[in-house]
CSV table of C-alpha atoms in Angstrom, one decimal:
chain,number,residue,atom,x,y,z
A,1,MET,CA,-18.7,-13.9,35.9
A,2,ARG,CA,-16.6,-12.6,33.0
A,3,ARG,CA,-13.4,-13.4,35.0
A,4,LEU,CA,-14.6,-17.0,35.5
A,5,ALA,CA,-15.2,-17.4,31.8
A,6,ILE,CA,-11.7,-16.1,31.0
A,7,THR,CA,-10.3,-18.4,33.6
A,8,LEU,CA,-12.2,-21.4,32.2
A,9,ALA,CA,-11.1,-20.6,28.7
A,10,ALA,CA,-7.4,-20.4,29.8
A,11,ALA,CA,-7.6,-23.7,31.7
A,12,LEU,CA,-9.2,-25.4,28.7
A,13,GLY,CA,-6.6,-24.0,26.4
A,14,ALA,CA,-3.9,-25.3,28.8
A,15,VAL,CA,-5.5,-28.7,29.0
A,16,GLY,CA,-5.8,-28.8,25.2
A,17,GLY,CA,-2.2,-27.9,24.9
A,18,VAL,CA,-1.2,-30.8,27.1
A,19,MET,CA,-3.4,-33.1,25.1
A,20,VAL,CA,-1.9,-31.9,21.8
A,21,THR,CA,1.6,-32.5,23.1
A,22,THR,CA,0.6,-36.0,24.2
A,23,ALA,CA,-1.1,-36.8,20.9
A,24,GLN,CA,1.9,-35.6,18.9
A,25,ALA,CA,4.3,-37.7,21.0
A,26,ALA,CA,2.4,-40.9,20.2
A,27,PRO,CA,3.3,-42.0,16.6
A,28,THR,CA,0.0,-44.0,16.2
A,29,ALA,CA,-2.2,-41.1,17.2
A,30,GLY,CA,-3.7,-39.8,14.0
A,31,HIS,CA,-5.8,-37.0,15.5
A,32,ARG,CA,-5.9,-34.7,18.4
A,33,GLU,CA,-7.7,-36.0,21.5
A,34,GLN,CA,-11.1,-34.6,22.1
A,35,PRO,CA,-12.9,-33.8,25.4
A,36,PRO,CA,-13.5,-35.1,28.0
A,37,TYR,CA,-9.9,-34.7,29.3
A,38,PRO,CA,-8.5,-36.6,32.3
A,39,TYR,CA,-9.0,-35.0,35.7
A,40,ALA,CA,-5.3,-35.1,36.4
A,41,SER,CA,-4.5,-33.1,33.3
A,42,CYS,CA,-7.0,-30.5,34.5
A,43,LEU,CA,-5.3,-30.2,37.9
A,44,ALA,CA,-1.9,-30.0,36.2
A,45,ALA,CA,-3.0,-27.2,33.9
A,46,ALA,CA,-4.6,-25.3,36.8
A,47,LYS,CA,-1.4,-25.6,38.8
A,48,GLN,CA,0.6,-24.4,35.8
A,49,HIS,CA,-1.6,-21.3,35.7
A,50,GLY,CA,-1.0,-20.5,39.3
A,51,GLU,CA,-4.3,-21.5,40.7
A,52,SER,CA,-4.4,-22.6,44.4
A,53,PRO,CA,-5.0,-26.3,45.0
A,54,SER,CA,-8.5,-25.7,46.4
A,55,TYR,CA,-9.5,-23.4,43.6
A,56,ALA,CA,-8.1,-25.9,41.0
A,57,VAL,CA,-10.2,-28.7,42.5
A,58,TRP,CA,-13.3,-26.5,42.3
A,59,HIS,CA,-12.5,-25.4,38.8
A,60,CYS,CA,-12.0,-28.9,37.5
A,61,ASP,CA,-15.2,-30.1,39.3
A,62,GLN,CA,-17.0,-27.4,37.4
A,63,LEU,CA,-15.5,-28.7,34.1
A,64,VAL,CA,-16.6,-32.2,35.1
A,65,LYS,CA,-20.2,-30.9,35.4
A,66,LYS,CA,-19.9,-29.4,31.9
A,67,GLY,CA,-18.6,-32.7,30.5
A,68,TRP,CA,-15.1,-31.3,29.5
A,69,VAL,CA,-13.2,-33.3,32.1
A,70,LEU,CA,-13.7,-36.9,33.2
A,71,PRO,CA,-14.5,-37.4,36.9
A,72,PRO,CA,-11.6,-38.4,39.1
A,73,ARG,CA,-11.1,-42.1,39.9
A,74,SER,CA,-12.0,-43.0,43.4
């Protein structure tokens, strides 16, 4: 369970880093974006951290349940 918590924290940090970079790139953005983050950003962060595609989907689905990530568009 502790390993899962560490993995979730790392993914959220990576997603947050992606969002901060995006917010800084836009000149009109006056503040850092807040959760929930886009599903695609979650998958990109998971891939960046070396998670397998199936594990990344599971991981992002768990973050959707917690409200940190928006559900994917169908």
